PDB file of C-alpha atoms in Angstrom:
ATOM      1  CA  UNK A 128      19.507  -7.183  59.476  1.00  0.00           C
ATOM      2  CA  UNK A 129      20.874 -10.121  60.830  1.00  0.00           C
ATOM      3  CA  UNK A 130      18.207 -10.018  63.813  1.00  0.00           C
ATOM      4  CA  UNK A 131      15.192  -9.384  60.951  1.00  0.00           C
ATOM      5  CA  UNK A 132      15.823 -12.025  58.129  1.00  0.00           C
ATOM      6  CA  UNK A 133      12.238 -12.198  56.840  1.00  0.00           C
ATOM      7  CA  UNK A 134       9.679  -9.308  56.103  1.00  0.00           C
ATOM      8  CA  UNK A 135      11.473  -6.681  57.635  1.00  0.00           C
ATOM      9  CA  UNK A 136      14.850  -7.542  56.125  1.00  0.00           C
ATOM     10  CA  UNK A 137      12.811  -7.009  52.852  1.00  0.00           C
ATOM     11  CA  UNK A 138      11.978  -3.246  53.530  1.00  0.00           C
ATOM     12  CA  UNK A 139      15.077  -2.376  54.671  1.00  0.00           C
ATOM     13  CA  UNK A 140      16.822  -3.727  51.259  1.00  0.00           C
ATOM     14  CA  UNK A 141      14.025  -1.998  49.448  1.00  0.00           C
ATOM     15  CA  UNK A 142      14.743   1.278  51.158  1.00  0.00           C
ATOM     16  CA  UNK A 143      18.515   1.461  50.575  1.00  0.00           C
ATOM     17  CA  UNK A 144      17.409   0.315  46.931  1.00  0.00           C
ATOM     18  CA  UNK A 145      15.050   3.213  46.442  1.00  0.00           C
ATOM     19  CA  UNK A 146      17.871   5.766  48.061  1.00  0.00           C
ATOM     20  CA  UNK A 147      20.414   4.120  45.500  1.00  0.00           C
ATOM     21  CA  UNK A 148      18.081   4.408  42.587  1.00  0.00           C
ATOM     22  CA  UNK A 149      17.932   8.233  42.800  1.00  0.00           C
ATOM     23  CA  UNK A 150      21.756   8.619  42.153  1.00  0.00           C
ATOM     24  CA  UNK A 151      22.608   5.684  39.812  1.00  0.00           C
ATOM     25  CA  UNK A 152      19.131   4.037  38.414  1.00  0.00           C
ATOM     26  CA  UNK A 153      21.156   1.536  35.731  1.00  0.00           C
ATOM     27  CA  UNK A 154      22.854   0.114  38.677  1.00  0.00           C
ATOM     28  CA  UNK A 155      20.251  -0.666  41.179  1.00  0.00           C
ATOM     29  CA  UNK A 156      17.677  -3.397  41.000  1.00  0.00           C
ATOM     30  CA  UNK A 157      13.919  -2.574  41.026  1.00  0.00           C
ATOM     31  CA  UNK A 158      11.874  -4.271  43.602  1.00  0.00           C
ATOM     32  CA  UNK A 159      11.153  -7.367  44.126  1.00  0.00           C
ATOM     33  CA  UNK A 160       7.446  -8.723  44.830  1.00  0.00           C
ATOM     34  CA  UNK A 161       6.413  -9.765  48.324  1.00  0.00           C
ATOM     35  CA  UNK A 162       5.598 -13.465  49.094  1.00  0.00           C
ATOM     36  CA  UNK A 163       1.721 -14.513  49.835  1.00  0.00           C
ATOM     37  CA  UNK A 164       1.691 -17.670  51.644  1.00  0.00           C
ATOM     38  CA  UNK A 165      -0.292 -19.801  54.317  1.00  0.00           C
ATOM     39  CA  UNK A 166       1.027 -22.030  57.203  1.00  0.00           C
ATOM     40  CA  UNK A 167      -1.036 -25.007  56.935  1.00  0.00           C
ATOM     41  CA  UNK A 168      -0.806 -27.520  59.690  1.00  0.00           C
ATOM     42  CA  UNK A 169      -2.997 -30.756  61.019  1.00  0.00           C
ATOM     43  CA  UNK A 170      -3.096 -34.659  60.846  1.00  0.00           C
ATOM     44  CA  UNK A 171      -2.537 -36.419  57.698  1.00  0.00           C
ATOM     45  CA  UNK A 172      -5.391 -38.919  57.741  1.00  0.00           C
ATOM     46  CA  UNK A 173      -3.674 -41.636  55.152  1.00  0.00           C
ATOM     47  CA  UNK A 174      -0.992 -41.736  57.741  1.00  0.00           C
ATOM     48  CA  UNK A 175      -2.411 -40.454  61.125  1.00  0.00           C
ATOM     49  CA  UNK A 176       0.887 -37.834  61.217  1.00  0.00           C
ATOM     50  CA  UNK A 177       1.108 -34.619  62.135  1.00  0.00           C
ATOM     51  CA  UNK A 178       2.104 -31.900  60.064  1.00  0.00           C
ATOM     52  CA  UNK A 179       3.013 -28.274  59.988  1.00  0.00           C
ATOM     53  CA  UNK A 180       4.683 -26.361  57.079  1.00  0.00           C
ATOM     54  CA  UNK A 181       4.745 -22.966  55.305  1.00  0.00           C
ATOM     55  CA  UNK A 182       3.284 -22.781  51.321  1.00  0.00           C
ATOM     56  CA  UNK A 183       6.955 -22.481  49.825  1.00  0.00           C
ATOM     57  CA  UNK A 184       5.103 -22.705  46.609  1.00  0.00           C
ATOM     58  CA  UNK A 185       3.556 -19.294  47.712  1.00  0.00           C
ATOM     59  CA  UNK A 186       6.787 -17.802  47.717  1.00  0.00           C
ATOM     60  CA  UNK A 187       7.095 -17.701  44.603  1.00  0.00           C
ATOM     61  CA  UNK A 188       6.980 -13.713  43.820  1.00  0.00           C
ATOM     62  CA  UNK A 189       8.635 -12.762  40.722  1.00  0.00           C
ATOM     63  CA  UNK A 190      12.654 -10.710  40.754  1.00  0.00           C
ATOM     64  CA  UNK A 191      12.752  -7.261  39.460  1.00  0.00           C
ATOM     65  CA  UNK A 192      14.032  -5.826  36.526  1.00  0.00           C
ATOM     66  CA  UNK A 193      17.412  -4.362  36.241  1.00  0.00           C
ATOM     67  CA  UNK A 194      18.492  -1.557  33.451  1.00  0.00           C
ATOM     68  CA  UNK A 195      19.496  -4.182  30.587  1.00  0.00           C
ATOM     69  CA  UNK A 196      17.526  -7.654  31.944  1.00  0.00           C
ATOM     70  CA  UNK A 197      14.288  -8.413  32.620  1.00  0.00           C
ATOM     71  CA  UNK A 198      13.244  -9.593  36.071  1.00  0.00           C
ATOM     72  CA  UNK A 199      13.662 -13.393  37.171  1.00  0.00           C
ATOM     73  CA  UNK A 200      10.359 -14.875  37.318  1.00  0.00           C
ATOM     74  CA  UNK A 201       9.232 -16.984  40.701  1.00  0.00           C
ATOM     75  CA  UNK A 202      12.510 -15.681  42.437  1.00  0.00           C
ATOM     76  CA  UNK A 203      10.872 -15.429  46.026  1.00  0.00           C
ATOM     77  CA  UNK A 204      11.748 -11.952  48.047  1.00  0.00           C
ATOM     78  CA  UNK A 205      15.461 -10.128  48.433  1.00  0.00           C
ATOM     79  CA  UNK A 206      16.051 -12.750  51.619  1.00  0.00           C
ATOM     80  CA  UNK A 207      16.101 -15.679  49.584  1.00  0.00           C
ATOM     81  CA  UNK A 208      18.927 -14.454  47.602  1.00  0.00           C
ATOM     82  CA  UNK A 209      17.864 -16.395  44.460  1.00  0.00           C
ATOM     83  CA  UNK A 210      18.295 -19.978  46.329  1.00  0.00           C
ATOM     84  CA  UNK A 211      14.494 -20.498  47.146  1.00  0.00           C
ATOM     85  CA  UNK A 212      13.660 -24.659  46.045  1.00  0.00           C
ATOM     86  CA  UNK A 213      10.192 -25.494  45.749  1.00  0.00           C
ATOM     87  CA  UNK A 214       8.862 -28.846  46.248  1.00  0.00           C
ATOM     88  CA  UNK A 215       7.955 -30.840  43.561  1.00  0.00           C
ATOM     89  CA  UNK A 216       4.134 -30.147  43.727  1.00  0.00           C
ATOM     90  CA  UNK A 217       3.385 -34.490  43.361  1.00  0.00           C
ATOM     91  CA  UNK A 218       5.643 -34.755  46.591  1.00  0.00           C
ATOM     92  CA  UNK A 219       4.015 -32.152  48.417  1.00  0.00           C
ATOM     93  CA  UNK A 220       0.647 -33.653  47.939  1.00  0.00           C
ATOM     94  CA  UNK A 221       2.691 -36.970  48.905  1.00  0.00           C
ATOM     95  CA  UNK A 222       3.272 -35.255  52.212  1.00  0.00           C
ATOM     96  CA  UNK A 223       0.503 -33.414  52.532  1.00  0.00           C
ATOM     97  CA  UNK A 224      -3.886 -33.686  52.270  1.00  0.00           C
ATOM     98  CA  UNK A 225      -3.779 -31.138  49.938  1.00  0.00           C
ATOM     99  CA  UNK A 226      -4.342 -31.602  45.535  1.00  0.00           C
ATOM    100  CA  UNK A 227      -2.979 -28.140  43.812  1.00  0.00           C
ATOM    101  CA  UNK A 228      -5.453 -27.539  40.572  1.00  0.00           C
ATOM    102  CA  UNK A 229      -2.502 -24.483  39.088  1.00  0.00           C
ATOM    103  CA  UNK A 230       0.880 -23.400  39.711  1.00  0.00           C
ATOM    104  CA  UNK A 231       2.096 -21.540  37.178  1.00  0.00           C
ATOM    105  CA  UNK A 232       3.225 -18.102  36.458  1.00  0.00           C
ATOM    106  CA  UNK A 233       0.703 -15.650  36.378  1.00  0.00           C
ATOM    107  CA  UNK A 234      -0.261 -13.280  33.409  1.00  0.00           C
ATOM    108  CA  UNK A 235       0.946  -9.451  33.847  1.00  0.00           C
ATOM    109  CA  UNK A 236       2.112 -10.372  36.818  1.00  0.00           C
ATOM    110  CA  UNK A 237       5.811  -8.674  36.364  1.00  0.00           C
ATOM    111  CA  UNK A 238       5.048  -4.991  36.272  1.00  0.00           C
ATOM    112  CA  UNK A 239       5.253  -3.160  32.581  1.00  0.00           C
ATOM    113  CA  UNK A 240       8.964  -1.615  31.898  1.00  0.00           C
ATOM    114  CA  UNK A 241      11.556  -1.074  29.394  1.00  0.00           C
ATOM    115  CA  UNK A 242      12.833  -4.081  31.177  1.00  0.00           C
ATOM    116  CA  UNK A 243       9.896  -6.274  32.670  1.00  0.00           C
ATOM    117  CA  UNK A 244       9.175  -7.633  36.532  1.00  0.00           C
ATOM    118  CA  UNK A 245       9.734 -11.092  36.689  1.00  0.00           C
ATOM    119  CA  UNK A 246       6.499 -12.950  37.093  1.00  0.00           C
ATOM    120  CA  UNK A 247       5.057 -13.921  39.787  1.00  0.00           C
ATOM    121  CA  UNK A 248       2.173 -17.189  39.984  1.00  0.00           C
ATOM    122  CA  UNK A 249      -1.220 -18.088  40.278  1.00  0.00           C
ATOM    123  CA  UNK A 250      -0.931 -21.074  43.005  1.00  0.00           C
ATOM    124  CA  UNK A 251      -4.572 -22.468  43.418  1.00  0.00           C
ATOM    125  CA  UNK A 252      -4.747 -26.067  45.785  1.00  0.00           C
ATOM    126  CA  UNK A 253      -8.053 -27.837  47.322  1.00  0.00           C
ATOM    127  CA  UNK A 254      -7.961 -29.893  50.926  1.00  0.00           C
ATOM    128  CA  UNK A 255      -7.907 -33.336  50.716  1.00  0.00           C
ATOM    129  CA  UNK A 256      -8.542 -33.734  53.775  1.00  0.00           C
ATOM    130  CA  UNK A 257     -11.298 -35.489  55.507  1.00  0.00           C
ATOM    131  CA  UNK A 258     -12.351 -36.317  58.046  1.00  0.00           C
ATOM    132  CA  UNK A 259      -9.572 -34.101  60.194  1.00  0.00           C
ATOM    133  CA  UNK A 260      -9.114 -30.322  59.104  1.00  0.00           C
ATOM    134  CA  UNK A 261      -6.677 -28.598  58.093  1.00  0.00           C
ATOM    135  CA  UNK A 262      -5.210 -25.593  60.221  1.00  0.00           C
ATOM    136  CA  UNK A 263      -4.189 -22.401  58.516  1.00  0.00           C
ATOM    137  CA  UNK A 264      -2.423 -19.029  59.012  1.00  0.00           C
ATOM    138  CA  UNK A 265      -1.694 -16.548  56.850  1.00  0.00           C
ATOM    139  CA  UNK A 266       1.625 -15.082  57.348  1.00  0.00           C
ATOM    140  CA  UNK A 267       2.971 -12.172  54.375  1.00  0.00           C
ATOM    141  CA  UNK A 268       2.366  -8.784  54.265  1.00  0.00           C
ATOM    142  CA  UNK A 269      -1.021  -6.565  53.896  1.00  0.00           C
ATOM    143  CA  UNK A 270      -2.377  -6.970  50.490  1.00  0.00           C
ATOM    144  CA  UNK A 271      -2.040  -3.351  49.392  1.00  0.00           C
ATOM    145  CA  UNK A 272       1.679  -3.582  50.235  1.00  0.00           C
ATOM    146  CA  UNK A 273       3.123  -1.590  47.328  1.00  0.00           C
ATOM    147  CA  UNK A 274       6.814  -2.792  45.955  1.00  0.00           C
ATOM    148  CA  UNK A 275       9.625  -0.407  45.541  1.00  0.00           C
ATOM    149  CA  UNK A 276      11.489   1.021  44.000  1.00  0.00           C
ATOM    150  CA  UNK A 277      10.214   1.529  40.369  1.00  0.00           C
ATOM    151  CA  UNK A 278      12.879   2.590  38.222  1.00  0.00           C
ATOM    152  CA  UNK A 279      13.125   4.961  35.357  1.00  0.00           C
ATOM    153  CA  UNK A 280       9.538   5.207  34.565  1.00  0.00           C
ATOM    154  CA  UNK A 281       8.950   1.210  35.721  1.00  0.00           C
ATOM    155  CA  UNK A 282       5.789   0.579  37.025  1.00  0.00           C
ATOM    156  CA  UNK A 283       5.126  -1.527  40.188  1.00  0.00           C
ATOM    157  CA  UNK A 284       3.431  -4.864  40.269  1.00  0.00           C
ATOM    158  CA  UNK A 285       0.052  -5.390  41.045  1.00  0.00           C
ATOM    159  CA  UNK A 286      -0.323  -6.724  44.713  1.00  0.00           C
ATOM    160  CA  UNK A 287      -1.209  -9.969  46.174  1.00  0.00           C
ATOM    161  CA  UNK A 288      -4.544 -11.686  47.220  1.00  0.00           C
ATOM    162  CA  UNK A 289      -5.757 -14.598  48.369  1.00  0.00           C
ATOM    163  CA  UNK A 290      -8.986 -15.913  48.855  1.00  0.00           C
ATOM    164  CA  UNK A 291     -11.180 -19.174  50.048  1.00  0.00           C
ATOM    165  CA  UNK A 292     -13.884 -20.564  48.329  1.00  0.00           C
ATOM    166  CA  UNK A 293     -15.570 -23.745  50.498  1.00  0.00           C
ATOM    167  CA  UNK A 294     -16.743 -26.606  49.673  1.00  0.00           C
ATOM    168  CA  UNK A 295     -20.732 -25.756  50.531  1.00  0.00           C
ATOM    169  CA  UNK A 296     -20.367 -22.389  47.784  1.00  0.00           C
ATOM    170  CA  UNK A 297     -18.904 -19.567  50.274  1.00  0.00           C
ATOM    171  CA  UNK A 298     -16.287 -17.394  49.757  1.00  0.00           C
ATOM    172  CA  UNK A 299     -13.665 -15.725  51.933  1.00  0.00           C
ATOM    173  CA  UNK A 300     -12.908 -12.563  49.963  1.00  0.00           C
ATOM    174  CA  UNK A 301      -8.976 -11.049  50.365  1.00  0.00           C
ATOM    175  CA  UNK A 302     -10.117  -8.531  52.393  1.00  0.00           C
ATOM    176  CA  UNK A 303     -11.816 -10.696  55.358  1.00  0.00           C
ATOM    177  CA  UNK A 304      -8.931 -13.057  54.745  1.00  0.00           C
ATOM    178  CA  UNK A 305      -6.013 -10.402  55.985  1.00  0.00           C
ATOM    179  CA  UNK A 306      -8.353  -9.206  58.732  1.00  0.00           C
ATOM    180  CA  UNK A 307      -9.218 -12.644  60.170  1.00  0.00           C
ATOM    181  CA  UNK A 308      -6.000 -14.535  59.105  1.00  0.00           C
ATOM    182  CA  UNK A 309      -6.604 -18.216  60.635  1.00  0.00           C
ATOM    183  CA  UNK A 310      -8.820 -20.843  59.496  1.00  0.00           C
ATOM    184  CA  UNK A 311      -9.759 -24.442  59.470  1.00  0.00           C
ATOM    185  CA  UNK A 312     -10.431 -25.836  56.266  1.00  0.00           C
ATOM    186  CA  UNK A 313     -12.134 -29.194  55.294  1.00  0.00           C
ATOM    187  CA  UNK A 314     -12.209 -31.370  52.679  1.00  0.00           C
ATOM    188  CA  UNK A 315     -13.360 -29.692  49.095  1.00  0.00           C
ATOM    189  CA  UNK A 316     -12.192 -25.805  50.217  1.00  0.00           C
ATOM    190  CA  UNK A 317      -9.980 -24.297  48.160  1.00  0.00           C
ATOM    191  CA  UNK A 318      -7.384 -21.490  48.991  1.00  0.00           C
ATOM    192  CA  UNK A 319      -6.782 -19.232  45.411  1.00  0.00           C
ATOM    193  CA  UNK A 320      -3.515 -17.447  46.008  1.00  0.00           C
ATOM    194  CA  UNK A 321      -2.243 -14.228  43.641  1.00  0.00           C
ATOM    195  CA  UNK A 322       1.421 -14.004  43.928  1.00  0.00           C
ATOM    196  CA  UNK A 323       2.548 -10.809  42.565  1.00  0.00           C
ATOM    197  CA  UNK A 324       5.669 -10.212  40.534  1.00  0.00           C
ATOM    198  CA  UNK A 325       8.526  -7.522  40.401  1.00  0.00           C
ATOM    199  CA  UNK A 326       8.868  -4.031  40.063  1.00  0.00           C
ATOM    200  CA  UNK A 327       9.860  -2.802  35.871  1.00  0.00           C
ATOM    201  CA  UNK A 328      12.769  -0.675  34.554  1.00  0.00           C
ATOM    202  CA  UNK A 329      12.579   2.233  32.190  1.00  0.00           C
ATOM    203  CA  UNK A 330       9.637   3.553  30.093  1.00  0.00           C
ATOM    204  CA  UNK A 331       7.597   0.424  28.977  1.00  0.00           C
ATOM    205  CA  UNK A 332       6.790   2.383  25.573  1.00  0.00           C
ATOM    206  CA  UNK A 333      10.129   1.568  24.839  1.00  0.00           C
ATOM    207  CA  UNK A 334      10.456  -1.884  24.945  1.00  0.00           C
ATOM    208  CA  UNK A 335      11.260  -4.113  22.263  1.00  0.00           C
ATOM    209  CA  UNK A 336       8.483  -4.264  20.271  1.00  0.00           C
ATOM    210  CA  UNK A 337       9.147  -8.462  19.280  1.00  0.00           C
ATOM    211  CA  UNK A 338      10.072  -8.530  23.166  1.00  0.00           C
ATOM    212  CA  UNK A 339       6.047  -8.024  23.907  1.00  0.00           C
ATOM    213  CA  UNK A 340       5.117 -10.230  21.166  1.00  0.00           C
ATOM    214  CA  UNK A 341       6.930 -12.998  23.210  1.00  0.00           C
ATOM    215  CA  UNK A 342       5.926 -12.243  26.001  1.00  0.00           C
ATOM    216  CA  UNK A 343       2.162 -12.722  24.908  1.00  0.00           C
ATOM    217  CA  UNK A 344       2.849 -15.727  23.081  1.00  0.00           C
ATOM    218  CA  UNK A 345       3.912 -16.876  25.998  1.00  0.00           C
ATOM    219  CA  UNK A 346       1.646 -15.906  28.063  1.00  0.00           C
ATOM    220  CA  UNK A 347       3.430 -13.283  30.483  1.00  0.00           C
ATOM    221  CA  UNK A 348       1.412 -10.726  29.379  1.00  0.00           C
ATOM    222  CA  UNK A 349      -2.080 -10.172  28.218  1.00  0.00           C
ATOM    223  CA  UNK A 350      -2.574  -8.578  24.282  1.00  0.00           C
ATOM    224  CA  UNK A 351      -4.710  -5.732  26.473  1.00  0.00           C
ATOM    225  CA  UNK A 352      -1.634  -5.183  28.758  1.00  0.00           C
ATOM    226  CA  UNK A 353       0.638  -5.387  25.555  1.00  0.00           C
ATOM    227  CA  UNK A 354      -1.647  -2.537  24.183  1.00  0.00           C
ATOM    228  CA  UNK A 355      -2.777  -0.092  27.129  1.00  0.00           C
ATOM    229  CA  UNK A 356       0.878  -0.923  28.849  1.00  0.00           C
ATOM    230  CA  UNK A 357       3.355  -1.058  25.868  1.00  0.00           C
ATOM    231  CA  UNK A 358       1.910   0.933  22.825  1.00  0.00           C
ATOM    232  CA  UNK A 359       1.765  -2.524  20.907  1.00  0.00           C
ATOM    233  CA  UNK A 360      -1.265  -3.813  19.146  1.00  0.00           C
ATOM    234  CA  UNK A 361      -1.481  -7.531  18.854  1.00  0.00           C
ATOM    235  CA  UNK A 362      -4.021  -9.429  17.066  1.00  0.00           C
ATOM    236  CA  UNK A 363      -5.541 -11.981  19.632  1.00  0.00           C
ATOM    237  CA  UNK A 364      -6.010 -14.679  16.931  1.00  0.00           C
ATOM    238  CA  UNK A 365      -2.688 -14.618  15.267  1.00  0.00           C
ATOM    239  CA  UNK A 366      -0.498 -13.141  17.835  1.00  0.00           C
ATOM    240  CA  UNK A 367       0.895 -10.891  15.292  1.00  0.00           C
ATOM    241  CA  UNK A 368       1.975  -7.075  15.839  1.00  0.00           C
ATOM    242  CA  UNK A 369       0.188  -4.370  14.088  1.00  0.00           C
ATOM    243  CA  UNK A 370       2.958  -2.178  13.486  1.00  0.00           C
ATOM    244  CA  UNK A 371       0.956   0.408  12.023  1.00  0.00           C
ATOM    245  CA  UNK A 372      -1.162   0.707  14.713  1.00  0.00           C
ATOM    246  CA  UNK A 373       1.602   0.467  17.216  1.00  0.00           C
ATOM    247  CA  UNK A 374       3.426   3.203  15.643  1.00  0.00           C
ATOM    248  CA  UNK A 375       0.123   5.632  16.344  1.00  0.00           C
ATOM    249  CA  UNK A 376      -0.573   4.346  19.304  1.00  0.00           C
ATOM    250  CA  UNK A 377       2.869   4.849  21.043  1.00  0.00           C
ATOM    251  CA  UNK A 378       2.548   8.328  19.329  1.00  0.00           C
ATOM    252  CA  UNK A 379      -0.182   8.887  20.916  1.00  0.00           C
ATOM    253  CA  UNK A 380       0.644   7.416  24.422  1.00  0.00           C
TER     254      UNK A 380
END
């Protein structure tokens, strides 16, 4: 471990967790979503400086869920221990030739449970950064990496992505992104970035039924994920539970 402290740590926690999780499931965490970042690096024109940093505001994947407590949402992965500090986004773009149009936590990003994933974010930023370029590498796991464990009838989070759309109307879809991984990027591109959340605990048709009302008002989780995930029917105008159709549609599920 001590040799491994990023991705590799990760899968070794995860595997222990997902032995752990067969004998005593209320005392083992689910897992924890996987980090989906760039390394940008270049010259800061408005300063002629050079610069080189990792995306710690793609970091932010989301905790999982534990029996009892929902997952933490924009925890980062198992090796940050819960300590991961993001930059204030108006001092990165101090720092950096880059304007971020979203970072915030990402609908249905923390996978359905008894006890919900934490969330995970949507982290969208453009290049500011003309006329030099700026460098990037992509440096996370595959896209279809899968989180584990899922506990107790928990589902896992949907994965990361990540893709470029340029300034002149072309787009780098996830798929050539993983495969060709570096980049130079000028002014106007934009990188859209996925991070997913955590892994869920227990049966999600048996979560608290105001729980997923919250949730949706708040925007964690979408009134079709409420329905098709949870067994709860929410109106989309009012945000109010139907608990008569609930009741026949957890029946039913």
């Amino acid at each position: 471990h001590g040799n491994c402290t990023n991705f590799i740590a990760k899968q070794i926690i995860e595997a222990v967790w997902s032995a752990l999780a067969q004998t005593a499931p209320k005392d083992v965490p689910a897992g924890w979503g996987s980090i989906n970042y760039w390394v940008f690096s270049g010259l800061d024109p408005r300063r002629g400086e050079g610069y080189g940093t990792p995306d710690f505001l793609g970091c932010s994947s989301g905790a999982g869920a534990i029996w009892g407590t929902d997952g933490w949402p924009t925890n980062g992965p198992q090796i940050c221990s819960g300590t991961l500090y993001y930059p204030e986004i108006e001092v990165a773009e101090s720092i950096y030739p880059i304007i971020w149009e979203k970072w915030q936590w990402a609908t249905d990003s923390g996978a359905p449970g008894r006890w919900r994933g934490g969330c995970g974010v949507d982290n969208i930023w453009v290049a500011d950064c003309d006329p030099q370029p700026i460098h990037l590498a992509y440096a996370a796991e595959p896209f279809d990496y899968e989180v584990v464990p899922a506990i107790a009838g928990g589902k896992v989070p949907k994965p990361n992505s990540k893709k470029l759309i340029f300034a002149n109307g072309n787009e780098e879809p996830p798929e050539a992104v993983r495969q060709k991984m570096l980049y130079q990027l000028q002014s106007g591109d934009k990188s859209i970035d996925y991070v997913m959340g955590g892994a869920g605990v227990g049966n999600p048709l048996e979560r608290d039924i105001e729980a997923v009302r919250e949730d949706v008002r708040d925007g964690l989780v979408s009134v079709e994920s409420a329905r098709d995930d949870y067994g709860v029917v929410i109106d989309p105008q009012t945000l109010e539970v139907d608990e008569r159709e609930t009741n026949k549609l957890r029946d039913k599920l």
